[in-house]
mmCIF file with all atom_site columns, C-alpha atoms and ligand atoms in Angstrom:
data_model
loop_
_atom_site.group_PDB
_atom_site.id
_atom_site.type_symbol
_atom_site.label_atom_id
_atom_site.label_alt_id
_atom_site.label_comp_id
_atom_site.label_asym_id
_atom_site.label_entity_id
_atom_site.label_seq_id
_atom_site.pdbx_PDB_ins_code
_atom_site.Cartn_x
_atom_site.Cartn_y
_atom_site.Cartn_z
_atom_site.occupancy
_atom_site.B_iso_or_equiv
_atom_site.pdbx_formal_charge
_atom_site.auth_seq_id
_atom_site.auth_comp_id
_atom_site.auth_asym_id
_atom_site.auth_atom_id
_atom_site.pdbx_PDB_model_num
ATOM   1   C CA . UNK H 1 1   ? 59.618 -25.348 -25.779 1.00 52.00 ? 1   UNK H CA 1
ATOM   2   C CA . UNK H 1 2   ? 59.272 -22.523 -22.545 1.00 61.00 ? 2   UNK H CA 1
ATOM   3   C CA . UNK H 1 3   ? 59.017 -23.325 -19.498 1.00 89.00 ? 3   UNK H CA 1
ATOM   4   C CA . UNK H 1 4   ? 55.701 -24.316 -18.565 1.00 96.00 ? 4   UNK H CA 1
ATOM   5   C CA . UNK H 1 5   ? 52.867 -21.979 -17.251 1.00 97.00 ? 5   UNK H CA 1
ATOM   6   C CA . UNK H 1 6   ? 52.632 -22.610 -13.495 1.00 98.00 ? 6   UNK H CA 1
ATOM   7   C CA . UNK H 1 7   ? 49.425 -22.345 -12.270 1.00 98.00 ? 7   UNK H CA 1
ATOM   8   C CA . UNK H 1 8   ? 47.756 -22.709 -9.145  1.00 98.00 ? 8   UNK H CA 1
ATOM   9   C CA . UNK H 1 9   ? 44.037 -24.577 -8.963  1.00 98.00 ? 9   UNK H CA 1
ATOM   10  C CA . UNK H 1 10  ? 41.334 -24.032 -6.289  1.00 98.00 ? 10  UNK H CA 1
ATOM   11  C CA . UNK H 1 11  ? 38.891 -26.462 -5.410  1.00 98.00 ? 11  UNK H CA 1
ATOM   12  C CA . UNK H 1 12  ? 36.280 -27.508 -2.962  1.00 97.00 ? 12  UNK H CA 1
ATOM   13  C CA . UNK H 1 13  ? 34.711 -30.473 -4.388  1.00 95.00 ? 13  UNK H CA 1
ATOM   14  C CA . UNK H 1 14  ? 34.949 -33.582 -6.154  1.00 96.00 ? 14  UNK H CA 1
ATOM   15  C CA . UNK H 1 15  ? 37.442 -31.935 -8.844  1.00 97.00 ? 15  UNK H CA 1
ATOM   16  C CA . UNK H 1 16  ? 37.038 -33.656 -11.955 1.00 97.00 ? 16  UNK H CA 1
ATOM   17  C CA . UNK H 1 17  ? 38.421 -30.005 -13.557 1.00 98.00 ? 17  UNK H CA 1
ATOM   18  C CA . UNK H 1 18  ? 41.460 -30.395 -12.010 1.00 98.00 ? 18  UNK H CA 1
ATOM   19  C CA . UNK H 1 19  ? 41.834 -34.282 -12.774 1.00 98.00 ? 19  UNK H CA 1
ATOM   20  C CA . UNK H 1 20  ? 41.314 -32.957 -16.593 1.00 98.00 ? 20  UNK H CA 1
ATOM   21  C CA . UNK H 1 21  ? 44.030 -30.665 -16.048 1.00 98.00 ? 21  UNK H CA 1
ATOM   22  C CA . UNK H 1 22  ? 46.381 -32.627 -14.391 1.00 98.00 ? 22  UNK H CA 1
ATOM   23  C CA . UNK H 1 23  ? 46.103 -35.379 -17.291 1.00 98.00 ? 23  UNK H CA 1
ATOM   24  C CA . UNK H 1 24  ? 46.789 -32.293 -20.085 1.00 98.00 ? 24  UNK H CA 1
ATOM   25  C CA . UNK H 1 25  ? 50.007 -31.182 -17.761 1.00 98.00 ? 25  UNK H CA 1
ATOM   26  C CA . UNK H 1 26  ? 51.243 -34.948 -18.419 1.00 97.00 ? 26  UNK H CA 1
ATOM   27  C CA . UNK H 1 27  ? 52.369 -34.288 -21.958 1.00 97.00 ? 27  UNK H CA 1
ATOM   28  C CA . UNK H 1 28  ? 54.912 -31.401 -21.555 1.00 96.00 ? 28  UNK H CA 1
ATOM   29  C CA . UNK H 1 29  ? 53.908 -29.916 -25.016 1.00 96.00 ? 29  UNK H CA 1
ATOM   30  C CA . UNK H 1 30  ? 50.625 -28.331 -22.856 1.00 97.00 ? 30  UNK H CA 1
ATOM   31  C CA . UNK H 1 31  ? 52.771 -26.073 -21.277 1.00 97.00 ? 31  UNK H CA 1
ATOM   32  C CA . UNK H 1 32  ? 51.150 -25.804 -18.210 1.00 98.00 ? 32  UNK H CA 1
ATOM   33  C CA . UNK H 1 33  ? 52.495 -26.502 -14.749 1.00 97.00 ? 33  UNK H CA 1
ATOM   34  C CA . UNK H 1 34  ? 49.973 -27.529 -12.143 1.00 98.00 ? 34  UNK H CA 1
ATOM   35  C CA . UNK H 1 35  ? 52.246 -25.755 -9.060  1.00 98.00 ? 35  UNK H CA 1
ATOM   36  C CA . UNK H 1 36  ? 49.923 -26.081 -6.246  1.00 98.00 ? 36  UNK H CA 1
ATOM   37  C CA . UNK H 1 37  ? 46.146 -26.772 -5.167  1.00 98.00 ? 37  UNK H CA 1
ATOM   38  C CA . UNK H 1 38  ? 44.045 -25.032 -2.560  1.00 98.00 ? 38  UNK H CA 1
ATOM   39  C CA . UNK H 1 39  ? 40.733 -25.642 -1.130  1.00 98.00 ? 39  UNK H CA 1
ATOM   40  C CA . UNK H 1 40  ? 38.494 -24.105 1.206   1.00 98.00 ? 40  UNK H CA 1
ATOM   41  C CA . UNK H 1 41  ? 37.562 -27.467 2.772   1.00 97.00 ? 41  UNK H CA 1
ATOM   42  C CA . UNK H 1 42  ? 39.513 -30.830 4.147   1.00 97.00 ? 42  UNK H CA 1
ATOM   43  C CA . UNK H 1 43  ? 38.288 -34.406 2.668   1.00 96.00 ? 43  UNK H CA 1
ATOM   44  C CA . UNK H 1 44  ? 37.785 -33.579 -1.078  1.00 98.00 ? 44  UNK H CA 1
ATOM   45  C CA . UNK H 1 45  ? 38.359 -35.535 -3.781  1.00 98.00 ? 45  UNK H CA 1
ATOM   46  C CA . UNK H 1 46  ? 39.726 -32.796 -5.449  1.00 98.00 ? 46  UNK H CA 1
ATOM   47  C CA . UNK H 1 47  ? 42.940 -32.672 -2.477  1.00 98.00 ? 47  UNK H CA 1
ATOM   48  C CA . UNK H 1 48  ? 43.215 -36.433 -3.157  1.00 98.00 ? 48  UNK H CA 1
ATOM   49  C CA . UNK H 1 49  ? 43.619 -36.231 -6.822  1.00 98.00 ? 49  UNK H CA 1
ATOM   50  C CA . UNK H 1 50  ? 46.225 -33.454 -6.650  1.00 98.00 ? 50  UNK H CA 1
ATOM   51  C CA . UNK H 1 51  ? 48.330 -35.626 -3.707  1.00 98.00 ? 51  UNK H CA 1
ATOM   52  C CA . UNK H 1 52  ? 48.163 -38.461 -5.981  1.00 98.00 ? 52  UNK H CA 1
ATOM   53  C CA . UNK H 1 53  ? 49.627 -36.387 -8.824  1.00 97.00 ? 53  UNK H CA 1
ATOM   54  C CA . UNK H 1 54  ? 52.398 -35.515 -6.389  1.00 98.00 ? 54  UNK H CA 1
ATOM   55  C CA . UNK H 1 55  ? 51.060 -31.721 -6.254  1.00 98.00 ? 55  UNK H CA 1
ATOM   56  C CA . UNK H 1 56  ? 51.780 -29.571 -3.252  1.00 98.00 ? 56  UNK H CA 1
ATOM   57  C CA . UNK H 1 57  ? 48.128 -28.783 -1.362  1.00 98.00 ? 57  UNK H CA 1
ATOM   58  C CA . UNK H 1 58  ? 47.201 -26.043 0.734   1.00 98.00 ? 58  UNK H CA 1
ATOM   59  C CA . UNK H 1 59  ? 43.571 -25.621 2.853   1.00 98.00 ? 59  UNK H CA 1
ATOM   60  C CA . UNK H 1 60  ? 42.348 -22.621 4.051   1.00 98.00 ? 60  UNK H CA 1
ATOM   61  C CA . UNK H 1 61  ? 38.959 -22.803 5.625   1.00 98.00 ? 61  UNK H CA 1
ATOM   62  C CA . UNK H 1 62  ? 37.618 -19.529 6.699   1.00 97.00 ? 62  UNK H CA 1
ATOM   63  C CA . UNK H 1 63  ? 35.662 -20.389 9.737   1.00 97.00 ? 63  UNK H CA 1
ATOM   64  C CA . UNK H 1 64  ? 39.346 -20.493 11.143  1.00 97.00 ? 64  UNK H CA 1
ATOM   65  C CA . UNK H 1 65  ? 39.981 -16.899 10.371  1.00 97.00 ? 65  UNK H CA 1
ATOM   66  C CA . UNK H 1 66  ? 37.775 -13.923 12.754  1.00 97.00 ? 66  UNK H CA 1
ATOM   67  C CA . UNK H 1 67  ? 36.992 -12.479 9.530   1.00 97.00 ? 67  UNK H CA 1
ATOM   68  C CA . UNK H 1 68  ? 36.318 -12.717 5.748   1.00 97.00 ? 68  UNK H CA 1
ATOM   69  C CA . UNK H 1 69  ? 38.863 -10.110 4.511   1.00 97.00 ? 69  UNK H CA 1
ATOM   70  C CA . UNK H 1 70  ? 41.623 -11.955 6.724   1.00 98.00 ? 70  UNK H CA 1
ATOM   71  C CA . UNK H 1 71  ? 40.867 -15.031 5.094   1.00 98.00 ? 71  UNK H CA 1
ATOM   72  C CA . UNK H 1 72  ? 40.850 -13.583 1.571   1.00 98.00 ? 72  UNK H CA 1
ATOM   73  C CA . UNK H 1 73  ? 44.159 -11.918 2.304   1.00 98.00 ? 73  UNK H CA 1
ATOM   74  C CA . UNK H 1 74  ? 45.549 -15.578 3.620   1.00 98.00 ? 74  UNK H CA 1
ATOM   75  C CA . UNK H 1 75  ? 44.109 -17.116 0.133   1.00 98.00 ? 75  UNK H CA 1
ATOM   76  C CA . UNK H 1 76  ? 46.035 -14.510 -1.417  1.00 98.00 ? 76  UNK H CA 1
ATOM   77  C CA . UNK H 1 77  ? 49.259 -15.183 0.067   1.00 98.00 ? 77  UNK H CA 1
ATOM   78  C CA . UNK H 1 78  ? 49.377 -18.507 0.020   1.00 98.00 ? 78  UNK H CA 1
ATOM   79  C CA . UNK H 1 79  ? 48.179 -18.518 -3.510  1.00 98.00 ? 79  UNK H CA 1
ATOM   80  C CA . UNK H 1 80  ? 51.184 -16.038 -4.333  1.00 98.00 ? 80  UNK H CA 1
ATOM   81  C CA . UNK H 1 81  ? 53.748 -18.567 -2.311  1.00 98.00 ? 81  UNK H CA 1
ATOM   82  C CA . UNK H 1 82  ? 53.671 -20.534 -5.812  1.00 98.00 ? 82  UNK H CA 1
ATOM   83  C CA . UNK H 1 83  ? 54.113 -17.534 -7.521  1.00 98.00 ? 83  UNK H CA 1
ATOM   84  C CA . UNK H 1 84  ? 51.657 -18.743 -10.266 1.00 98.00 ? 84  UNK H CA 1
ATOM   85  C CA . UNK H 1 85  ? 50.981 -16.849 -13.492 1.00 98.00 ? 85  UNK H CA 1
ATOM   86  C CA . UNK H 1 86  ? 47.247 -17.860 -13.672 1.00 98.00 ? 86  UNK H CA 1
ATOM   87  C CA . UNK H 1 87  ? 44.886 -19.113 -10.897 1.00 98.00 ? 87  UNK H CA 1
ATOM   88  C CA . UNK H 1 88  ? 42.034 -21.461 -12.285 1.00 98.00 ? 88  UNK H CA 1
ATOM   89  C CA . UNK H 1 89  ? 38.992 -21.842 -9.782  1.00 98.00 ? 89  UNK H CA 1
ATOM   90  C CA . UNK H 1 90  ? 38.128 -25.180 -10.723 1.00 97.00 ? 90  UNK H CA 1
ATOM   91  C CA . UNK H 1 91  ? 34.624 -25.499 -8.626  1.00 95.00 ? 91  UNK H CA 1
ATOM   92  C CA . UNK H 1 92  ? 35.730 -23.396 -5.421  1.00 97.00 ? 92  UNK H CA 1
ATOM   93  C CA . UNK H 1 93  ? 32.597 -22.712 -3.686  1.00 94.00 ? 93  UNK H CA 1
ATOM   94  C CA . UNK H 1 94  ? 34.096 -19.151 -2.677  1.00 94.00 ? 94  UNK H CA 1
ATOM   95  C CA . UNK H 1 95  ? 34.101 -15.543 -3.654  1.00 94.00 ? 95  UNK H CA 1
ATOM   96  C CA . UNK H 1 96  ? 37.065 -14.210 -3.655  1.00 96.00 ? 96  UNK H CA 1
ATOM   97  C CA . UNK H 1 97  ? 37.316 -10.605 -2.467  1.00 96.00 ? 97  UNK H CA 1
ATOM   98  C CA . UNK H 1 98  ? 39.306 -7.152  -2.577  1.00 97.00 ? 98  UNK H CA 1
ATOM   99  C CA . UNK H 1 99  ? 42.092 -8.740  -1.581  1.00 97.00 ? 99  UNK H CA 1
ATOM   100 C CA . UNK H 1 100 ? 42.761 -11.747 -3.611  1.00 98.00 ? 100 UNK H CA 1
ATOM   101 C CA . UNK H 1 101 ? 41.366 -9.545  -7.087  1.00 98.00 ? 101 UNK H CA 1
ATOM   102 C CA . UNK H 1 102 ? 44.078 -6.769  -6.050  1.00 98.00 ? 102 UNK H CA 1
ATOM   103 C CA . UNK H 1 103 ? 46.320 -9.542  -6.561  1.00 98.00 ? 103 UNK H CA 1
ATOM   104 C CA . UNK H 1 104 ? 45.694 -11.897 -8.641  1.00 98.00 ? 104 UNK H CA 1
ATOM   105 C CA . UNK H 1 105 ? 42.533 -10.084 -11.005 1.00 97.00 ? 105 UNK H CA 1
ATOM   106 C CA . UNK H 1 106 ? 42.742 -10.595 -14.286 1.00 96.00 ? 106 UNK H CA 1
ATOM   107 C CA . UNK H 1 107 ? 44.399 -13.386 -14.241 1.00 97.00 ? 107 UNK H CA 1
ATOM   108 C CA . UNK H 1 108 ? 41.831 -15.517 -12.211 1.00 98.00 ? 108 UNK H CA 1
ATOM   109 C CA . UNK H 1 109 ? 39.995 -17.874 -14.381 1.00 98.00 ? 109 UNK H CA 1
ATOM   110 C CA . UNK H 1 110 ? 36.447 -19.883 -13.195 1.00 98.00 ? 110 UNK H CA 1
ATOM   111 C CA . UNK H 1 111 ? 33.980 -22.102 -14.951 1.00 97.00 ? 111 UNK H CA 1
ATOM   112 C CA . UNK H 1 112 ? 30.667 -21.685 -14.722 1.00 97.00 ? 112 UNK H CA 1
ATOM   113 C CA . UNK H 1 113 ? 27.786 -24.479 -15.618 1.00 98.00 ? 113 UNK H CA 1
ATOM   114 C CA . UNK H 1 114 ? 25.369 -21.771 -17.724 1.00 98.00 ? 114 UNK H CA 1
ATOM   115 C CA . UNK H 1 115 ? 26.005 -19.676 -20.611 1.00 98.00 ? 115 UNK H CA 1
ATOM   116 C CA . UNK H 1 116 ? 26.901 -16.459 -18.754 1.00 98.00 ? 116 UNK H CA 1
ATOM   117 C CA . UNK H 1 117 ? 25.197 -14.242 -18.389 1.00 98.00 ? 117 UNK H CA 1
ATOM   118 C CA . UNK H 1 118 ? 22.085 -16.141 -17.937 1.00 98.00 ? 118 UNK H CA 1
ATOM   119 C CA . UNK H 1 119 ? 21.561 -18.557 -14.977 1.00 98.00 ? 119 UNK H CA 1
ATOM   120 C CA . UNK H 1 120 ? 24.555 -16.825 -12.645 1.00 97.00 ? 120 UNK H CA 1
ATOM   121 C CA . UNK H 1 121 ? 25.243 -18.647 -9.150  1.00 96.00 ? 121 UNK H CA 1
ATOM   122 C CA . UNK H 1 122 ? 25.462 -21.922 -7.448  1.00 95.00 ? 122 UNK H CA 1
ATOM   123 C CA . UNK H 1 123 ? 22.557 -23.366 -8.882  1.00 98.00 ? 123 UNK H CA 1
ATOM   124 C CA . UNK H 1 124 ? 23.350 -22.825 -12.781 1.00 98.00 ? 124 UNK H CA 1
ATOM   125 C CA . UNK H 1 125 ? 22.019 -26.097 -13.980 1.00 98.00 ? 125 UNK H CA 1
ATOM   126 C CA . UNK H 1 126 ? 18.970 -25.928 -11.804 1.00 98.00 ? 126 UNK H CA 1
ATOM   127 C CA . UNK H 1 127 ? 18.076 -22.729 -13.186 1.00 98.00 ? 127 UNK H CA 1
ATOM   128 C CA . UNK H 1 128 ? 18.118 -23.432 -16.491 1.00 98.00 ? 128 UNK H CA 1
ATOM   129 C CA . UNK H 1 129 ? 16.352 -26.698 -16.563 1.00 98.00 ? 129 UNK H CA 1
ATOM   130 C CA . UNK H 1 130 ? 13.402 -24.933 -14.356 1.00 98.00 ? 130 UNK H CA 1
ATOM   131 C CA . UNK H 1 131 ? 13.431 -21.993 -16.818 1.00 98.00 ? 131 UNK H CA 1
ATOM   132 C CA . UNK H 1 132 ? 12.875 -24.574 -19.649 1.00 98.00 ? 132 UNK H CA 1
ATOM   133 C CA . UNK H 1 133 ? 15.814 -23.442 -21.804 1.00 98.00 ? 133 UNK H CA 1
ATOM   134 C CA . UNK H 1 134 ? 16.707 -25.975 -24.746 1.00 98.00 ? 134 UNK H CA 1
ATOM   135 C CA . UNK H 1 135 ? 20.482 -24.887 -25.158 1.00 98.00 ? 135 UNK H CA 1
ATOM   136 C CA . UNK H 1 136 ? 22.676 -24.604 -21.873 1.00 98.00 ? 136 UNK H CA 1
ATOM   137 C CA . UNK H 1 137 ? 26.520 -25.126 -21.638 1.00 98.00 ? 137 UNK H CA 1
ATOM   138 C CA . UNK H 1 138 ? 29.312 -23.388 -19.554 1.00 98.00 ? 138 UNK H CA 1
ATOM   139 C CA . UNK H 1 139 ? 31.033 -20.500 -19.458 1.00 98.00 ? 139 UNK H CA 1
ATOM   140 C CA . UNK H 1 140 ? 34.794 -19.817 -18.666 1.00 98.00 ? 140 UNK H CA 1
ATOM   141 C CA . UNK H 1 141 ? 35.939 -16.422 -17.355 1.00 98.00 ? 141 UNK H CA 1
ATOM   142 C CA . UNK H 1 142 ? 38.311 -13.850 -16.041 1.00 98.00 ? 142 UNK H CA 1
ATOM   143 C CA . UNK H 1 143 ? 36.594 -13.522 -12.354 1.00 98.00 ? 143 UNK H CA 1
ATOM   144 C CA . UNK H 1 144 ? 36.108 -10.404 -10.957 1.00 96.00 ? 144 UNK H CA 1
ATOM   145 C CA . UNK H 1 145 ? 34.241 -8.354  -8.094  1.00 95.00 ? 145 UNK H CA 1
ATOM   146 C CA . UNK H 1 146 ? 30.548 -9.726  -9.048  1.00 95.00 ? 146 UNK H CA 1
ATOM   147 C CA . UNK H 1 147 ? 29.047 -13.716 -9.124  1.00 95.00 ? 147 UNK H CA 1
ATOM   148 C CA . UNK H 1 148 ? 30.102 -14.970 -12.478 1.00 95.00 ? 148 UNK H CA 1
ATOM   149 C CA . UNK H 1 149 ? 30.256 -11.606 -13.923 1.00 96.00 ? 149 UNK H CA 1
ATOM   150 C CA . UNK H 1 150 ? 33.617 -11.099 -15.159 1.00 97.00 ? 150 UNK H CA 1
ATOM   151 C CA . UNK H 1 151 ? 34.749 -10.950 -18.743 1.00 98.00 ? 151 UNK H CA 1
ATOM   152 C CA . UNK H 1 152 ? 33.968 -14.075 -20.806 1.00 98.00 ? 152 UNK H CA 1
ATOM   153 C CA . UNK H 1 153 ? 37.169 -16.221 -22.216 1.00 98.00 ? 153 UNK H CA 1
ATOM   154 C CA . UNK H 1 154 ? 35.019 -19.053 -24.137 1.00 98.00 ? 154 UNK H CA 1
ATOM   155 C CA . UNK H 1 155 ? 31.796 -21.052 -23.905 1.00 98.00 ? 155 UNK H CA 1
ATOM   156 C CA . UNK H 1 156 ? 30.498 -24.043 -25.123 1.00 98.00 ? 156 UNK H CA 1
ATOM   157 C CA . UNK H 1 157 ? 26.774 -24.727 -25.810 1.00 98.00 ? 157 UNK H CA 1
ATOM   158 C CA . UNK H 1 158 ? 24.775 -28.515 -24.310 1.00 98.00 ? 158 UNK H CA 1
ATOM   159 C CA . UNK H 1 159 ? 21.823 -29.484 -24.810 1.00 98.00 ? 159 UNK H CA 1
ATOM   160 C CA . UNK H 1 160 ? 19.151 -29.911 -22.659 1.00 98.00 ? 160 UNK H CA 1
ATOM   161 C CA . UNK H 1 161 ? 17.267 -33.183 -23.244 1.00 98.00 ? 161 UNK H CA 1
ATOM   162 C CA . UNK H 1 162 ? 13.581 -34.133 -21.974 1.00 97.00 ? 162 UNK H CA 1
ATOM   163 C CA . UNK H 1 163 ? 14.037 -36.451 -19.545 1.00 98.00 ? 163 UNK H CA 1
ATOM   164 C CA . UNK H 1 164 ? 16.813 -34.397 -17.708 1.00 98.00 ? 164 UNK H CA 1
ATOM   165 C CA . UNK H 1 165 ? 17.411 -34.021 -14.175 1.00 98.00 ? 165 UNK H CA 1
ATOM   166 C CA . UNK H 1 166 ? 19.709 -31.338 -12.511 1.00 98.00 ? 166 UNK H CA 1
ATOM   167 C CA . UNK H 1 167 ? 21.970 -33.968 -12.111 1.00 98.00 ? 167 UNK H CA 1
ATOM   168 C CA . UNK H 1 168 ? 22.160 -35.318 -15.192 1.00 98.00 ? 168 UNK H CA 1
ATOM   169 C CA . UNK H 1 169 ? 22.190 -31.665 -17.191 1.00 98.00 ? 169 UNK H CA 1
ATOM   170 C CA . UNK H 1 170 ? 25.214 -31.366 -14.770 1.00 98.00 ? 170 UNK H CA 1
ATOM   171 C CA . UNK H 1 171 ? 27.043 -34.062 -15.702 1.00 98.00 ? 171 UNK H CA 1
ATOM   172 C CA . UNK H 1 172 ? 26.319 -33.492 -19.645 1.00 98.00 ? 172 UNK H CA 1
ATOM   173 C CA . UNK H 1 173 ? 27.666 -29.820 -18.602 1.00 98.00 ? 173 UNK H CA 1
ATOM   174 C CA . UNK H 1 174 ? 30.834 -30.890 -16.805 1.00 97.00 ? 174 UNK H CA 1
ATOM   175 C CA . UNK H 1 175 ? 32.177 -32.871 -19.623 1.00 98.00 ? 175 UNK H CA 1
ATOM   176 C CA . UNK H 1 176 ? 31.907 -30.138 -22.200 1.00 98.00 ? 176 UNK H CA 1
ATOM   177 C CA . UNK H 1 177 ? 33.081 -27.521 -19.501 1.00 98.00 ? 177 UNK H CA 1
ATOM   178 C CA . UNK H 1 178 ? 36.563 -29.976 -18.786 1.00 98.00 ? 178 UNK H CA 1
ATOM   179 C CA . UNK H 1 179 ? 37.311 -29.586 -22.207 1.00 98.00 ? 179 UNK H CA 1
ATOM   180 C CA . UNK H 1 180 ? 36.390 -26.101 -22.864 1.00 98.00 ? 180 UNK H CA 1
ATOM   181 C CA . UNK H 1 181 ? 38.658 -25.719 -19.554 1.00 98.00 ? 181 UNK H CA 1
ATOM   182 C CA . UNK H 1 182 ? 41.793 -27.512 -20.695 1.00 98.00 ? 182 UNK H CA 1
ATOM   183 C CA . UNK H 1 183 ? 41.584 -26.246 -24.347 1.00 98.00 ? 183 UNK H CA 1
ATOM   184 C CA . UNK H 1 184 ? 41.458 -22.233 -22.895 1.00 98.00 ? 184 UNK H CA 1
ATOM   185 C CA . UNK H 1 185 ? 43.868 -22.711 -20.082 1.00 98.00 ? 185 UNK H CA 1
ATOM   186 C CA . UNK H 1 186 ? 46.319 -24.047 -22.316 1.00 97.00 ? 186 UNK H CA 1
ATOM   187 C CA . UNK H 1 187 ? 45.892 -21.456 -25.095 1.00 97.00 ? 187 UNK H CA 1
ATOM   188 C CA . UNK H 1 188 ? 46.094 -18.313 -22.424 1.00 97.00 ? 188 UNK H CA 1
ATOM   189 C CA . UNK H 1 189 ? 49.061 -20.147 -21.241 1.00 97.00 ? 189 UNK H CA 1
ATOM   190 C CA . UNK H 1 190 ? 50.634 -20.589 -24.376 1.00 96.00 ? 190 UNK H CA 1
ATOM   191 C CA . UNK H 1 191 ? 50.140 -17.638 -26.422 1.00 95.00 ? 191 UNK H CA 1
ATOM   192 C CA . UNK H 1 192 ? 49.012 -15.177 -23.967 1.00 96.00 ? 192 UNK H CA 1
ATOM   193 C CA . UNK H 1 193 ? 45.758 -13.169 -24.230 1.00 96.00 ? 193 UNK H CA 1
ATOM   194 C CA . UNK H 1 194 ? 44.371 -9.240  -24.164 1.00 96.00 ? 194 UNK H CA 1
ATOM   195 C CA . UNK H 1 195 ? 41.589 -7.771  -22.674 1.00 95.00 ? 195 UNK H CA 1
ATOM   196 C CA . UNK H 1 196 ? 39.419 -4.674  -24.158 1.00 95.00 ? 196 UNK H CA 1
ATOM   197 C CA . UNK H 1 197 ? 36.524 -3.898  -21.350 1.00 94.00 ? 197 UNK H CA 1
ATOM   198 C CA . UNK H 1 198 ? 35.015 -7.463  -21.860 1.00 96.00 ? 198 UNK H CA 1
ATOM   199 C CA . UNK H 1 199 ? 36.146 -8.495  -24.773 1.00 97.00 ? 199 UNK H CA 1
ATOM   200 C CA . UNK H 1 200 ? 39.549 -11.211 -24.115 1.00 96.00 ? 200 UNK H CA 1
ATOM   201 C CA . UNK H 1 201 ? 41.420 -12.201 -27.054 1.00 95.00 ? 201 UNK H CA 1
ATOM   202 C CA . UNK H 1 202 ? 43.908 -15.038 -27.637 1.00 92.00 ? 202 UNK H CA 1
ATOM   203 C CA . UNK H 1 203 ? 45.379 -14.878 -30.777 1.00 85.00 ? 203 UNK H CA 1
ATOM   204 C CA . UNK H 1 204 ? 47.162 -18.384 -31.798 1.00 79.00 ? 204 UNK H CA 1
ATOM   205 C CA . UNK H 1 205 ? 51.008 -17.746 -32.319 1.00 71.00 ? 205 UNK H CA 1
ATOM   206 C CA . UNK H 1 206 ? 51.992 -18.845 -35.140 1.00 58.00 ? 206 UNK H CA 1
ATOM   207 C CA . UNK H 1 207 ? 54.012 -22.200 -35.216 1.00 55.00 ? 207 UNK H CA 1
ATOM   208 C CA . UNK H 1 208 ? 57.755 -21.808 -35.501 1.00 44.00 ? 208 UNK H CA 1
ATOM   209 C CA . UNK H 1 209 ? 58.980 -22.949 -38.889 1.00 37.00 ? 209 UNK H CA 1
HETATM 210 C C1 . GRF W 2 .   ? 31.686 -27.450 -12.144 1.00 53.60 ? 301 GRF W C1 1
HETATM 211 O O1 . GRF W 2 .   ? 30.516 -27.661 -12.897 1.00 53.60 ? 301 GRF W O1 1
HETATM 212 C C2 . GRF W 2 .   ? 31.931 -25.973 -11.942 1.00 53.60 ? 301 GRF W C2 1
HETATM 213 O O2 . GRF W 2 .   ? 31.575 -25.203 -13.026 1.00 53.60 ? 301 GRF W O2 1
HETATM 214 C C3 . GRF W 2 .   ? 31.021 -25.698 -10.781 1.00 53.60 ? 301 GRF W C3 1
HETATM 215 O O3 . GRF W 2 .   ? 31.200 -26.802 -9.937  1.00 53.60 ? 301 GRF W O3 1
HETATM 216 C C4 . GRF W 2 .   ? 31.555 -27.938 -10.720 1.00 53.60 ? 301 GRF W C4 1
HETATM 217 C C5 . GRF W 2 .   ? 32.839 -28.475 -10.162 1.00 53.60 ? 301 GRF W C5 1
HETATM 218 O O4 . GRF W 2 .   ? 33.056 -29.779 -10.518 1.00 53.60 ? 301 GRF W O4 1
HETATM 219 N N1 . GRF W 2 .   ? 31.335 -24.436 -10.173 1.00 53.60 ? 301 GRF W N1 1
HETATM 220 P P1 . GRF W 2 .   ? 34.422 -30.540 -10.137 1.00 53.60 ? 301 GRF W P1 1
HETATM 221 O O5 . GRF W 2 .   ? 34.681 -30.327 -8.655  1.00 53.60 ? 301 GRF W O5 1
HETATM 222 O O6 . GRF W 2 .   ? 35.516 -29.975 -10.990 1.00 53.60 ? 301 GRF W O6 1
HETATM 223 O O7 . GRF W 2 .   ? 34.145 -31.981 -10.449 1.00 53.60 ? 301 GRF W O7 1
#
């Protein structure tokens, strides 16, 4: 067995992402390191679940910076103080910018509750439940300069029922997206991935005899 992956987790919310992947990091056969998590905001649940699993936390909120760009380069280094080798944005409420992409693009992953690239932005559940869509689901991707633009890793399809409400579509979203999330961040992790304009590729290595 390598080392394990270290990666570095962003939240601004409750964090149930980063709960799933701190219970996958538990059995060292994941491969993945959770090395540090940062947030935009103080008094998540999200910073409480990584301080209970003993995980270094960082917050960086930019109304305490005169600009955007200074905060974006801030994120940037303090992200790169853990020297991780992917960075998941597990619900951060933030676009990152120039900055942070120069740095850490193409290998920043973020889930997204629609099938990409319908229903883009904060209100991906909404959206699709008002446009009356049967099939829903969320997307995970390699972020770049746009809102949920960036090149698609996997996606996983949910349906939407009658008597649905945002929150409940949501919820039915969020617990296919955790596992989508720990199943793709494990495989990048493990056996590495390619990207060909927007196609990304992870090809299983095989299993040592
Ligand atoms: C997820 O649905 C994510 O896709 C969206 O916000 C939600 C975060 O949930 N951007 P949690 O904080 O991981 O519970």
């Amino acid at each position: 067995m390598t080392d394990a992956t270290p990666v570095v987790v962003l939240v601004s919310g409750s964090g149930t992402n980063l709960q799933a992947l701190l219970d996958a990091c538990d059995d060292p056969a994941y491969g993945v390191r959770v090395a540090a998590v940062g947030a935009d905001r103080e008094g998540i649940a999200g910073l409480e679940r990584a301080e209970a699993a003993g995980v270094p936390t960082f917050v960086l909120r930019v109304s305490d910076f005169e600009t955007r760009e200074a905060w974006d380069v801030a994120l940037a280094d303090r992200v790169a103080a853990h020297a991780p080798e992917l960075v998941v944005l597990a619900g951060f409420m933030k676009l990152t910018g120039p900055a942070f992409l120069a740095r850490f693009g193409g290998r920043t992953l973020n889930a997204h509750p629609a099938l990409s690239p319908s229903f883009p932005g904060m209100h991906g559940p909404r959206d699709a439940l008002e446009h009356g869509v049967k099939i829903t689901g969320a997307t995970l991707f390699l972020v770049d300069e746009g809102v949920d633009t960036g090149p698609i890793v996997a996606q996983v399809a949910v349906p939407v029922l009658d008597d649905d409400t945002v929150d409940s579509l949501h919820e039915r979203i969020k617990t296919s997206e955790r596992g989508m999330l720990v199943e793709w961040v494990g495989r990048l992790a493990r056996d590495g991935y390619s990207t060909d304009g927007r196609r990304v590729t992870s090809p299983r290595k095989k299993e040592s005899a």
